[in-house]
Amino acid sequence: MSRSRLLSLALLACTLHAAHPVRARKAMVVAQEPHATDAGVAVLQSGGNAIDAAVAVGFALAVTHPTAGNLGGGGFLLLRKSTGETTFLDFRERAPAKATRNMYLDDKGNLTRDSLEGWRAAGVPGTVHGLALAHQKYGSKPWAELLAPAIKLAKGFPVTYSVSKSLQNSELLAKFPESRRIFQRNGRFYEPDELLIQPELGRTLERIAKHGPRDFYEGETAKKFAAEMAANGGLITLEDLKNYRTAERKPLTGAYRGYDIITAPPPSSGGLGILHIMGILESSGYTAHGAGSAAAIHYVAEAMRRYYADRAEYLADPDFVKVPVSGLLNKQYIAARKATIDPARASSSDSIRQGKPPANESTETTHFSIIDAQGNSVALTYTLNGSYGNGVTVPGLGFLLNNEMDDFSAKPGEPNMFGLVQGEANAIQPGKRPLSSMTPTIILKDGKLFMVVGAPGGSRIITGVLQVILNVIDFGMNAQDAVDAPRFHHQWQPDKLSLERGFSPDTIELLKSRGHTVDSISSVANVEAIVVQKDGWLSGGTDPRSHGKAAGY
Ligand code: DON
């Protein structure tokens, strides 16, 4: 073993506090809300597969985790079957047919708040379509059985302290009468342990259980939804709903230090991000100073900075724009980007522009991770975008709508909700999907399932998921330690290195002395991970930054 490797292991031994992950012998769900985790585990225990459990968890979260769980949003599902077959279901929202490039600019060309709040912020929802397609192609249990837990939870579930506070504190929900009535009881806020009862949502779920996704895209729900949209100045029509399609795509794959990484392709910028950054890190020796060292943070942050500059320029919906996927993963290109990193000094983002990757040779979100007893695995991230989406609950239907349109470059060059500066490639066009950072990922070791991981967290999803993977692969942490460890984030613009609490003052000083502008942030994503241990047991790490639960049997 090299001296530097020995040193890093020794440092690791001193810094680890070894939290215990949740362990299970056969199957596991790690999700951001306990009722939803329990619904998934019950499906697995009664013989359902990972897709069945994902459908049950997805619908349950739509009831119990209203900040992000949804019917009115969209997301990505990554599946790896125990046979080795993989697929990626892209049920991301699409811009309505009536959407236009400058729809969020006022007459002076300034950005309005319409991409963030209210009816016009919503893209055409994909969640019901995506979960239904997943079930139809890969599920095994009756559809209605998988919606039953969500329907039951809609009849009333006790809100936790955090849900109670989140609902009470939402100024956004208070702006829209139906949201204020349902989620804030017109000011008589829900106390912890009180039952949140959602009869309208329950009836919508019952119709979807009975008639399938047709109800949401063509049937009674669709008609009511389109009528409310029209009455409130929104853009989504019945035609938009009828035309919605989930895109089944080939997952992006790559390798890092002997592990196979299966991850999200565009319109996610996440999979490409982690693979590109891993490409820079692979033979850099960045681990030599140990996890959490200023030297390691500096090097990884510089790699992040460079990827986010490329992200802004090149990444978008591949159905509309040619994304240079293989160019950004090209070994020479990665080596050239890497050569611009000074291990001792921070670059300035103004001096880092997008690179010139070779042309292609050919041409408040939530995440859960599931492994079933057969070894099928699902990583699913879905979202309303901001917390409670655009704030609108569709009257009579009980579900909140997304504000995913803000993920487009509403005005190229101006920052969006996450401070991301994005370019022309991601401009608004009818039918297009906005660029995403969601990064559901599955990792193999020697061809066998090793890790299932993903996170909410806006632009910080990519860097959050990356660091948890690095903590496991490079620093030997268990699933819980890997998720717990403090994280950092750099996204090129704004030019600052953001740190969670937990880094020592000495480390922060060292980073500043390398030239980083350092600020503090409350969290870099909320990562939900399962790692398959050497002895075959599953270990689950749920993120303490949130209120989730890992469970299995
Ligand atoms: O797709 C994206 O990148 C964003 N809409 C994700 C939003 C998100 O993670 C918010 N949750 N914290």
Coordinates of C-alpha atoms in Angstrom, one line a residue, residues 122 161 179 200 493 516:
A122 CA -46.3 24.8 -14.2
Y161 CA -43.4 18.4 14.0
S179 CA -53.7 25.7 -0.7
E200 CA -60.1 15.8 -2.7
Q493 CA -21.4 30.9 -10.7
H516 CA -11.7 30.5 -2.2

